[in-house]
DNA sequence: CTCAATGCAAACAGTTTGCAGTCCT
DNA sequence: AGGACTGCAAACTGTTTGCATTGAG
């Protein structure tokens, strides 16, 4: 069994353990998220899957993603404008997004999980909130757009 | 001159330095953000200001906020669903948002700015992006909602 | 003066909703 | 068997756009 297959299986088991029904549509969306790992939008997922397996409505993609997000399994990336991107959150990482073209890259480093815990702990102490999740996002200009923008100025 | 007045004046100077026109509408929105500091939505700002000073259209609120966000002066908080909240970003802090009622609280600690710099630096190293901003958000359940939800279960 | 900013209303796009039919468990 | 899930299309809502008017520099 490949590494991604194992990840998919684990995610499904995790859902089943919560008595959430495993439908073909949910499996398709989950598989897409885990195998592609390309921060897709709802529309991207919908058209990609529908292209080969036309048994999926747009509303179901919305429902399914909302479910995964509620389970803390998938992250909503609101980026800048445009529509929302989704990311399977298998292990702690954060996102760097290009404010010019929207390209998103995952970043992590050895102590990142520890730093997140610190942020969560302080937030809980200061606010009394019961912390359920977090998200770090960094904005910037990707290398491609740096070149493009530099050329435009000439 | 009060502390907030000084902040407002500084923000205006900052805009003027970039040759951005200081219109009454922009001053109103800026003043609202700095004095209230309550993470308002577009609609909140629009109706609050229009209530006393009906010289402001909804489109202008959108324009103005987009301008401030582009200047890095204001942060867009996409929270969960609902519409977007805005926050005057005078000094480094992060946000804890209640996933049940949407209430947002600012949090910071002495080394927070340093931790952000680390996150930015690593992101730049790993991706080559030219970093222009960042945002940390923590999700949780606020104390009020913790009580409410506990009561519902009985 | 000049050109950017505003206001208005219509257009838009992504998202949500209601309900009948389907199918996991 | 039964309730959760899906699909469809209509309805919604927040946001954007175009253009004539206004006003900041």
mmCIF file of C-alpha atoms (C1' of nucleotides) in Angstrom:
data_model
loop_
_atom_site.group_PDB
_atom_site.id
_atom_site.type_symbol
_atom_site.label_atom_id
_atom_site.label_comp_id
_atom_site.label_asym_id
_atom_site.label_seq_id
_atom_site.Cartn_x
_atom_site.Cartn_y
_atom_site.Cartn_z
ATOM 1 C CA UNK A 1 0.000 0.000 0.000
ATOM 2 C CA UNK A 2 1.410 3.376 -0.983
ATOM 3 C CA UNK A 3 1.950 6.181 1.443
ATOM 4 C CA UNK A 4 -0.951 8.249 0.174
ATOM 5 C CA UNK A 5 -3.210 5.210 0.169
ATOM 6 C CA UNK A 6 -2.381 4.741 3.820
ATOM 7 C CA UNK A 7 -3.163 8.384 4.524
ATOM 8 C CA UNK A 8 -6.494 8.067 2.755
ATOM 9 C CA UNK A 9 -7.327 4.927 4.687
ATOM 10 C CA UNK A 10 -6.450 6.597 7.978
ATOM 11 C CA UNK A 11 -8.620 9.587 7.164
ATOM 12 C CA UNK A 12 -11.543 7.305 6.309
ATOM 13 C CA UNK A 13 -11.097 5.323 9.513
ATOM 14 C CA UNK A 14 -11.050 8.589 11.418
ATOM 15 C CA UNK A 15 -14.401 9.534 9.876
ATOM 16 C CA UNK A 16 -15.893 6.103 10.403
ATOM 17 C CA UNK A 17 -14.888 6.242 14.058
ATOM 18 C CA UNK A 18 -17.100 9.326 14.361
ATOM 19 C CA UNK A 19 -19.991 7.471 12.720
ATOM 20 C CA UNK A 20 -19.827 9.634 9.658
ATOM 21 C CA UNK A 21 -21.028 7.808 6.579
ATOM 22 C CA UNK A 22 -18.465 7.006 3.932
ATOM 23 C CA UNK A 23 -20.082 7.756 0.599
ATOM 24 C CA UNK A 24 -18.408 7.426 -2.810
ATOM 25 C CA UNK A 25 -18.556 11.221 -3.156
ATOM 26 C CA UNK A 26 -16.783 11.803 0.127
ATOM 27 C CA UNK A 27 -14.135 9.276 -0.788
ATOM 28 C CA UNK A 28 -13.606 10.994 -4.127
ATOM 29 C CA UNK A 29 -13.162 14.436 -2.586
ATOM 30 C CA UNK A 30 -10.917 13.122 0.177
ATOM 31 C CA UNK A 31 -8.780 11.191 -2.276
ATOM 32 C CA UNK A 32 -8.487 14.228 -4.484
ATOM 33 C CA UNK A 33 -7.341 16.418 -1.600
ATOM 34 C CA UNK A 34 -4.787 13.911 -0.319
ATOM 35 C CA UNK A 35 -3.307 12.828 -3.632
ATOM 36 C CA UNK A 36 -3.178 16.233 -5.348
ATOM 37 C CA UNK A 37 -2.240 18.396 -2.387
ATOM 38 C CA UNK A 38 -2.580 21.449 -4.579
ATOM 39 C CA UNK A 39 -4.825 23.711 -2.489
ATOM 40 C CA UNK A 40 -7.795 23.519 -4.843
ATOM 41 C CA UNK A 41 -10.911 25.686 -4.862
ATOM 42 C CA UNK A 42 -14.397 24.187 -4.770
ATOM 43 C CA UNK A 43 -14.690 24.658 -8.504
ATOM 44 C CA UNK A 44 -11.332 22.989 -9.149
ATOM 45 C CA UNK A 45 -12.352 19.938 -7.167
ATOM 46 C CA UNK A 46 -15.780 19.805 -8.755
ATOM 47 C CA UNK A 47 -14.631 19.982 -12.351
ATOM 48 C CA UNK A 48 -11.615 17.733 -11.819
ATOM 49 C CA UNK A 49 -13.659 14.952 -10.286
ATOM 50 C CA UNK A 50 -16.669 15.409 -12.536
ATOM 51 C CA UNK A 51 -14.413 15.104 -15.518
ATOM 52 C CA UNK A 52 -13.855 11.413 -14.905
ATOM 53 C CA UNK A 53 -16.600 10.482 -12.480
ATOM 54 C CA UNK A 54 -19.717 12.565 -13.174
ATOM 55 C CA UNK A 55 -21.497 11.389 -10.073
ATOM 56 C CA UNK A 56 -20.943 14.490 -8.031
ATOM 57 C CA UNK A 57 -22.871 17.708 -7.687
ATOM 58 C CA UNK A 58 -21.457 21.066 -6.765
ATOM 59 C CA UNK A 59 -23.601 21.224 -3.653
ATOM 60 C CA UNK A 60 -22.126 17.955 -2.467
ATOM 61 C CA UNK A 61 -18.623 19.301 -2.840
ATOM 62 C CA UNK A 62 -19.650 22.203 -0.605
ATOM 63 C CA UNK A 63 -21.282 19.867 1.904
ATOM 64 C CA UNK A 64 -18.347 17.508 1.953
ATOM 65 C CA UNK A 65 -15.740 20.195 2.381
ATOM 66 C CA UNK A 66 -17.720 21.814 5.192
ATOM 67 C CA UNK A 67 -17.866 18.427 6.886
ATOM 68 C CA UNK A 68 -14.118 17.898 6.588
ATOM 69 C CA UNK A 69 -13.428 21.403 7.857
ATOM 70 C CA UNK A 70 -15.704 20.835 10.848
ATOM 71 C CA UNK A 71 -13.764 17.659 11.572
ATOM 72 C CA UNK A 72 -10.549 19.673 11.557
ATOM 73 C CA UNK A 73 -9.315 17.437 8.752
ATOM 74 C CA UNK A 74 -9.191 20.103 6.097
ATOM 75 C CA UNK A 75 -8.191 23.750 6.308
ATOM 76 C CA UNK A 76 -9.979 26.652 4.654
ATOM 77 C CA UNK A 77 -7.539 29.084 3.089
ATOM 78 C CA UNK A 78 -9.248 32.362 2.344
ATOM 79 C CA UNK A 79 -6.146 33.679 0.649
ATOM 80 C CA UNK A 80 -6.848 37.125 -0.703
ATOM 81 C CA UNK A 81 -9.923 37.586 -2.772
ATOM 82 C CA UNK A 82 -11.114 34.972 -5.287
ATOM 83 C CA UNK A 83 -12.765 31.952 -3.772
ATOM 84 C CA UNK A 84 -11.658 29.760 -0.912
ATOM 85 C CA UNK A 85 -8.915 27.157 -1.233
ATOM 86 C CA UNK A 86 -8.868 23.895 0.678
ATOM 87 C CA UNK A 87 -5.975 21.920 2.092
ATOM 88 C CA UNK A 88 -5.812 18.489 3.674
ATOM 89 C CA UNK A 89 -4.125 19.155 7.012
ATOM 90 C CA UNK A 90 -2.255 15.919 7.670
ATOM 91 C CA UNK A 91 0.646 17.424 9.577
ATOM 92 C CA UNK A 92 1.386 20.886 10.980
ATOM 93 C CA UNK A 93 2.497 23.380 8.379
ATOM 94 C CA UNK A 94 1.711 26.896 7.311
ATOM 95 C CA UNK A 95 1.016 28.617 4.023
ATOM 96 C CA UNK A 96 2.800 31.197 1.978
ATOM 97 C CA UNK A 97 0.510 32.790 -0.570
ATOM 98 C CA UNK A 98 1.437 35.035 -3.475
ATOM 99 C CA UNK A 99 -0.647 38.197 -3.339
ATOM 100 C CA UNK A 100 -0.161 38.649 -7.057
ATOM 101 C CA UNK A 101 -1.043 35.266 -8.564
ATOM 102 C CA UNK A 102 -2.471 33.367 -5.597
ATOM 103 C CA UNK A 103 0.012 30.495 -5.682
ATOM 104 C CA UNK A 104 0.196 28.729 -2.304
ATOM 105 C CA UNK A 105 3.178 26.791 -0.927
ATOM 106 C CA UNK A 106 3.323 24.727 2.266
ATOM 107 C CA UNK A 107 6.105 25.522 4.723
ATOM 108 C CA UNK A 108 7.194 23.871 7.915
ATOM 109 C CA UNK A 109 10.234 23.520 10.151
ATOM 110 C CA UNK A 110 11.168 21.154 12.990
ATOM 111 C CA UNK A 111 9.832 23.247 15.866
ATOM 112 C CA UNK A 112 6.746 24.558 14.102
ATOM 113 C CA UNK A 113 4.331 22.351 16.008
ATOM 114 C CA UNK A 114 5.920 23.520 19.257
ATOM 115 C CA UNK A 115 5.621 27.171 18.277
ATOM 116 C CA UNK A 116 1.959 26.634 17.424
ATOM 117 C CA UNK A 117 1.370 25.100 20.823
ATOM 118 C CA UNK A 118 2.899 28.162 22.444
ATOM 119 C CA UNK A 119 0.572 30.429 20.467
ATOM 120 C CA UNK A 120 -2.425 28.275 21.413
ATOM 121 C CA UNK A 121 -1.457 28.134 25.068
ATOM 122 C CA UNK A 122 -1.053 31.899 25.384
ATOM 123 C CA UNK A 123 -4.311 32.480 23.536
ATOM 124 C CA UNK A 124 -6.120 30.142 25.930
ATOM 125 C CA UNK A 125 -4.555 31.827 28.953
ATOM 126 C CA UNK A 126 -5.397 35.343 27.842
ATOM 127 C CA UNK A 127 -8.897 34.765 26.535
ATOM 128 C CA UNK A 128 -10.313 31.684 28.285
ATOM 129 C CA UNK A 129 -11.215 30.249 24.883
ATOM 130 C CA UNK A 130 -11.086 26.493 24.477
ATOM 131 C CA UNK A 131 -8.735 26.260 21.502
ATOM 132 C CA UNK A 132 -9.731 23.936 18.679
ATOM 133 C CA UNK A 133 -7.449 24.882 15.821
ATOM 134 C CA UNK A 134 -5.165 27.462 14.311
ATOM 135 C CA UNK A 135 -3.739 28.711 11.076
ATOM 136 C CA UNK A 136 -0.674 30.676 10.112
ATOM 137 C CA UNK A 137 -0.549 32.414 6.769
ATOM 138 C CA UNK A 138 2.244 34.442 5.228
ATOM 139 C CA UNK A 139 1.686 36.769 2.275
ATOM 140 C CA UNK A 140 4.344 37.561 -0.269
ATOM 141 C CA UNK A 141 5.331 37.707 -3.934
ATOM 142 C CA UNK A 142 6.424 34.426 -5.506
ATOM 143 C CA UNK A 143 9.622 34.229 -7.525
ATOM 144 C CA UNK A 144 7.762 34.165 -10.864
ATOM 145 C CA UNK A 145 5.793 37.273 -10.019
ATOM 146 C CA UNK A 146 8.892 39.035 -8.708
ATOM 147 C CA UNK A 147 10.407 38.615 -12.166
ATOM 148 C CA UNK A 148 7.188 39.580 -13.955
ATOM 149 C CA UNK A 149 6.697 42.702 -11.867
ATOM 150 C CA UNK A 150 10.321 43.753 -12.273
ATOM 151 C CA UNK A 151 10.001 43.467 -16.060
ATOM 152 C CA UNK A 152 6.807 45.505 -16.147
ATOM 153 C CA UNK A 153 8.639 48.460 -14.691
ATOM 154 C CA UNK A 154 10.989 48.690 -17.678
ATOM 155 C CA UNK B 1 -4.136 65.050 21.990
ATOM 156 C CA UNK B 2 -5.395 61.645 23.040
ATOM 157 C CA UNK B 3 -3.609 58.442 22.237
ATOM 158 C CA UNK B 4 -6.113 57.363 19.626
ATOM 159 C CA UNK B 5 -6.069 60.818 18.060
ATOM 160 C CA UNK B 6 -2.335 60.493 17.695
ATOM 161 C CA UNK B 7 -2.735 57.058 16.099
ATOM 162 C CA UNK B 8 -5.265 58.449 13.647
ATOM 163 C CA UNK B 9 -3.000 61.341 12.791
ATOM 164 C CA UNK B 10 -0.070 59.008 12.216
ATOM 165 C CA UNK B 11 -2.134 56.799 9.945
ATOM 166 C CA UNK B 12 -3.249 59.803 7.925
ATOM 167 C CA UNK B 13 0.305 61.072 7.640
ATOM 168 C CA UNK B 14 1.357 57.651 6.456
ATOM 169 C CA UNK B 15 -1.260 57.786 3.699
ATOM 170 C CA UNK B 16 -0.420 61.350 2.746
ATOM 171 C CA UNK B 17 3.226 60.369 2.430
ATOM 172 C CA UNK B 18 2.179 57.923 -0.278
ATOM 173 C CA UNK B 19 0.223 60.658 -2.072
ATOM 174 C CA UNK B 20 -3.092 59.018 -1.278
ATOM 175 C CA UNK B 21 -5.909 61.509 -1.081
ATOM 176 C CA UNK B 22 -7.388 62.126 2.312
ATOM 177 C CA UNK B 23 -11.140 62.323 1.779
ATOM 178 C CA UNK B 24 -13.723 62.804 4.523
ATOM 179 C CA UNK B 25 -14.965 59.253 3.866
ATOM 180 C CA UNK B 26 -11.537 57.735 4.302
ATOM 181 C CA UNK B 27 -11.035 59.670 7.497
ATOM 182 C CA UNK B 28 -14.380 58.439 8.810
ATOM 183 C CA UNK B 29 -13.596 54.792 8.115
ATOM 184 C CA UNK B 30 -10.089 55.083 9.491
ATOM 185 C CA UNK B 31 -11.305 56.810 12.623
ATOM 186 C CA UNK B 32 -13.967 54.186 13.111
ATOM 187 C CA UNK B 33 -11.450 51.356 12.854
ATOM 188 C CA UNK B 34 -8.957 52.947 15.217
ATOM 189 C CA UNK B 35 -11.375 54.169 17.870
ATOM 190 C CA UNK B 36 -13.713 51.146 17.978
ATOM 191 C CA UNK B 37 -11.159 48.383 17.478
ATOM 192 C CA UNK B 38 -14.004 45.872 17.382
ATOM 193 C CA UNK B 39 -13.187 43.927 14.197
ATOM 194 C CA UNK B 40 -16.207 45.178 12.241
ATOM 195 C CA UNK B 41 -17.619 43.849 8.986
ATOM 196 C CA UNK B 42 -18.192 46.102 5.995
ATOM 197 C CA UNK B 43 -21.861 46.304 6.864
ATOM 198 C CA UNK B 44 -21.116 47.207 10.486
ATOM 199 C CA UNK B 45 -18.883 50.058 9.412
ATOM 200 C CA UNK B 46 -21.312 51.260 6.784
ATOM 201 C CA UNK B 47 -24.364 51.386 9.006
ATOM 202 C CA UNK B 48 -22.509 52.734 12.039
ATOM 203 C CA UNK B 49 -21.039 55.648 10.112
ATOM 204 C CA UNK B 50 -24.112 56.283 7.996
ATOM 205 C CA UNK B 51 -26.161 56.517 11.122
ATOM 206 C CA UNK B 52 -24.587 59.821 12.090
ATOM 207 C CA UNK B 53 -22.910 60.976 8.909
ATOM 208 C CA UNK B 54 -24.921 59.828 5.881
ATOM 209 C CA UNK B 55 -22.258 60.906 3.417
ATOM 210 C CA UNK B 56 -20.915 57.465 2.686
ATOM 211 C CA UNK B 57 -21.902 54.797 0.202
ATOM 212 C CA UNK B 58 -21.380 51.081 0.653
ATOM 213 C CA UNK B 59 -19.155 50.944 -2.406
ATOM 214 C CA UNK B 60 -16.874 53.526 -0.860
ATOM 215 C CA UNK B 61 -16.512 51.468 2.285
ATOM 216 C CA UNK B 62 -15.396 48.566 0.114
ATOM 217 C CA UNK B 63 -13.012 50.770 -1.847
ATOM 218 C CA UNK B 64 -11.579 52.337 1.260
ATOM 219 C CA UNK B 65 -11.023 49.080 3.070
ATOM 220 C CA UNK B 66 -9.366 47.545 0.046
ATOM 221 C CA UNK B 67 -7.083 50.551 -0.077
ATOM 222 C CA UNK B 68 -6.130 50.221 3.585
ATOM 223 C CA UNK B 69 -5.555 46.500 3.211
ATOM 224 C CA UNK B 70 -3.309 47.103 0.211
ATOM 225 C CA UNK B 71 -1.347 49.581 2.300
ATOM 226 C CA UNK B 72 -0.897 46.892 4.958
ATOM 227 C CA UNK B 73 -2.628 49.188 7.407
ATOM 228 C CA UNK B 74 -5.664 47.007 7.941
ATOM 229 C CA UNK B 75 -6.014 43.239 8.167
ATOM 230 C CA UNK B 76 -8.728 41.141 6.550
ATOM 231 C CA UNK B 77 -10.040 38.488 8.919
ATOM 232 C CA UNK B 78 -11.958 35.880 7.008
ATOM 233 C CA UNK B 79 -12.978 34.171 10.228
ATOM 234 C CA UNK B 80 -15.206 31.244 9.429
ATOM 235 C CA UNK B 81 -18.116 31.874 7.184
ATOM 236 C CA UNK B 82 -20.191 35.068 7.361
ATOM 237 C CA UNK B 83 -18.572 38.104 5.838
ATOM 238 C CA UNK B 84 -15.083 39.463 6.290
ATOM 239 C CA UNK B 85 -14.020 41.373 9.394
ATOM 240 C CA UNK B 86 -11.479 44.191 9.377
ATOM 241 C CA UNK B 87 -8.873 45.160 11.930
ATOM 242 C CA UNK B 88 -6.567 48.157 12.152
ATOM 243 C CA UNK B 89 -3.152 46.571 12.500
ATOM 244 C CA UNK B 90 -1.248 49.097 14.595
ATOM 245 C CA UNK B 91 1.022 46.658 16.374
ATOM 246 C CA UNK B 92 1.770 42.931 16.008
ATOM 247 C CA UNK B 93 -0.919 40.702 17.463
ATOM 248 C CA UNK B 94 -2.957 37.690 16.498
ATOM 249 C CA UNK B 95 -6.616 36.760 16.646
ATOM 250 C CA UNK B 96 -8.602 34.206 18.546
ATOM 251 C CA UNK B 97 -12.005 33.649 16.981
ATOM 252 C CA UNK B 98 -14.945 31.763 18.425
ATOM 253 C CA UNK B 99 -16.142 29.202 15.907
ATOM 254 C CA UNK B 100 -19.569 29.268 17.503
ATOM 255 C CA UNK B 101 -20.431 32.980 17.740
ATOM 256 C CA UNK B 102 -17.644 34.623 15.774
ATOM 257 C CA UNK B 103 -16.332 36.820 18.598
ATOM 258 C CA UNK B 104 -12.752 37.914 17.953
ATOM 259 C CA UNK B 105 -10.172 38.835 20.587
ATOM 260 C CA UNK B 106 -6.678 40.223 20.036
ATOM 261 C CA UNK B 107 -3.774 38.417 21.663
ATOM 262 C CA UNK B 108 -0.100 39.213 21.904
ATOM 263 C CA UNK B 109 2.930 38.464 24.027
ATOM 264 C CA UNK B 110 6.390 40.028 24.356
ATOM 265 C CA UNK B 111 8.176 37.867 21.802
ATOM 266 C CA UNK B 112 5.343 37.611 19.324
ATOM 267 C CA UNK B 113 6.929 39.969 16.812
ATOM 268 C CA UNK B 114 10.137 37.946 17.009
ATOM 269 C CA UNK B 115 8.285 34.674 16.442
ATOM 270 C CA UNK B 116 6.565 36.188 13.422
ATOM 271 C CA UNK B 117 9.916 37.227 12.021
ATOM 272 C CA UNK B 118 11.144 33.660 12.364
ATOM 273 C CA UNK B 119 8.100 32.362 10.500
ATOM 274 C CA UNK B 120 8.613 34.955 7.764
ATOM 275 C CA UNK B 121 12.331 34.253 7.470
ATOM 276 C CA UNK B 122 11.864 30.510 7.107
ATOM 277 C CA UNK B 123 9.061 31.020 4.597
ATOM 278 C CA UNK B 124 11.310 33.270 2.524
ATOM 279 C CA UNK B 125 14.183 30.792 2.692
ATOM 280 C CA UNK B 126 12.088 27.812 1.686
ATOM 281 C CA UNK B 127 10.010 29.399 -1.049
ATOM 282 C CA UNK B 128 11.927 32.376 -2.405
ATOM 283 C CA UNK B 129 8.841 34.534 -1.881
ATOM 284 C CA UNK B 130 9.370 38.172 -1.006
ATOM 285 C CA UNK B 131 7.358 38.361 2.211
ATOM 286 C CA UNK B 132 4.992 41.284 2.615
ATOM 287 C CA UNK B 133 2.756 40.311 5.511
ATOM 288 C CA UNK B 134 1.426 37.571 7.694
ATOM 289 C CA UNK B 135 -1.451 36.586 9.877
ATOM 290 C CA UNK B 136 -1.915 34.148 12.725
ATOM 291 C CA UNK B 137 -5.407 33.020 13.648
ATOM 292 C CA UNK B 138 -6.485 30.679 16.417
ATOM 293 C CA UNK B 139 -9.933 29.074 16.479
ATOM 294 C CA UNK B 140 -11.718 28.119 19.655
ATOM 295 C CA UNK B 141 -14.863 28.365 21.733
ATOM 296 C CA UNK B 142 -15.269 31.511 23.811
ATOM 297 C CA UNK B 143 -16.167 31.297 27.500
ATOM 298 C CA UNK B 144 -19.788 32.344 26.867
ATOM 299 C CA UNK B 145 -20.296 29.675 24.238
ATOM 300 C CA UNK B 146 -18.585 27.052 26.396
ATOM 301 C CA UNK B 147 -21.270 27.663 29.012
ATOM 302 C CA UNK B 148 -24.067 27.783 26.446
ATOM 303 C CA UNK B 149 -22.995 24.557 24.777
ATOM 304 C CA UNK B 150 -22.569 22.776 28.098
ATOM 305 C CA UNK B 151 -26.118 23.743 29.066
ATOM 306 C CA UNK B 152 -27.569 22.536 25.790
ATOM 307 C CA UNK B 153 -26.332 19.032 26.480
ATOM 308 C CA UNK B 154 -28.472 18.695 29.636
ATOM 309 C "C1'" DC C 1 -7.752 72.886 -13.054
ATOM 310 C "C1'" DT C 2 -7.352 67.908 -13.188
ATOM 311 C "C1'" DC C 3 -7.826 63.536 -12.216
ATOM 312 C "C1'" DA C 4 -8.816 60.550 -8.488
ATOM 313 C "C1'" DA C 5 -12.595 59.437 -5.436
ATOM 314 C "C1'" DT C 6 -17.539 59.012 -4.559
ATOM 315 C "C1'" DG C 7 -22.410 57.470 -5.006
ATOM 316 C "C1'" DC C 8 -25.806 54.944 -7.108
ATOM 317 C "C1'" DA C 9 -27.869 50.950 -8.943
ATOM 318 C "C1'" DA C 10 -27.485 47.164 -11.677
ATOM 319 C "C1'" DA C 11 -24.821 43.027 -12.486
ATOM 320 C "C1'" DC C 12 -22.107 39.176 -10.693
ATOM 321 C "C1'" DA C 13 -20.300 34.977 -8.525
ATOM 322 C "C1'" DG C 14 -19.801 32.081 -5.147
ATOM 323 C "C1'" DT C 15 -22.452 29.821 -1.766
ATOM 324 C "C1'" DT C 16 -26.629 28.147 0.488
ATOM 325 C "C1'" DT C 17 -31.162 26.111 0.719
ATOM 326 C "C1'" DG C 18 -35.381 22.978 0.112
ATOM 327 C "C1'" DC C 19 -36.982 18.965 -1.173
ATOM 328 C "C1'" DA C 20 -37.559 14.549 -3.521
ATOM 329 C "C1'" DG C 21 -35.033 10.484 -4.389
ATOM 330 C "C1'" DT C 22 -31.079 7.513 -3.069
ATOM 331 C "C1'" DC C 23 -28.100 4.436 -0.480
ATOM 332 C "C1'" DC C 24 -24.769 3.714 3.593
ATOM 333 C "C1'" DT C 25 -24.889 1.216 7.835
ATOM 334 C "C1'" DA D 1 -35.445 -0.282 7.473
ATOM 335 C "C1'" DG D 2 -34.343 4.286 8.395
ATOM 336 C "C1'" DG D 3 -32.161 8.289 8.628
ATOM 337 C "C1'" DA D 4 -28.251 10.534 6.513
ATOM 338 C "C1'" DC D 5 -26.576 11.946 2.040
ATOM 339 C "C1'" DT D 6 -27.031 13.466 -2.736
ATOM 340 C "C1'" DG D 7 -28.507 16.125 -6.780
ATOM 341 C "C1'" DC D 8 -30.875 19.734 -8.824
ATOM 342 C "C1'" DA D 9 -32.169 24.347 -9.479
ATOM 343 C "C1'" DA D 10 -33.771 28.351 -7.531
ATOM 344 C "C1'" DA D 11 -32.783 31.818 -4.146
ATOM 345 C "C1'" DC D 12 -29.483 34.592 -1.554
ATOM 346 C "C1'" DT D 13 -25.951 37.668 -0.119
ATOM 347 C "C1'" DG D 14 -21.853 39.847 -0.092
ATOM 348 C "C1'" DT D 15 -19.021 42.130 -3.416
ATOM 349 C "C1'" DT D 16 -17.853 44.334 -7.784
ATOM 350 C "C1'" DT D 17 -18.527 47.318 -11.734
ATOM 351 C "C1'" DG D 18 -19.703 51.395 -14.913
ATOM 352 C "C1'" DC D 19 -20.537 55.854 -15.276
ATOM 353 C "C1'" DA D 20 -21.899 60.506 -14.194
ATOM 354 C "C1'" DT D 21 -20.793 63.796 -10.476
ATOM 355 C "C1'" DT D 22 -17.932 65.757 -7.006
ATOM 356 C "C1'" DG D 23 -13.972 67.567 -4.685
ATOM 357 C "C1'" DA D 24 -8.912 67.064 -2.910
ATOM 358 C "C1'" DG D 25 -4.458 68.618 -4.169
#
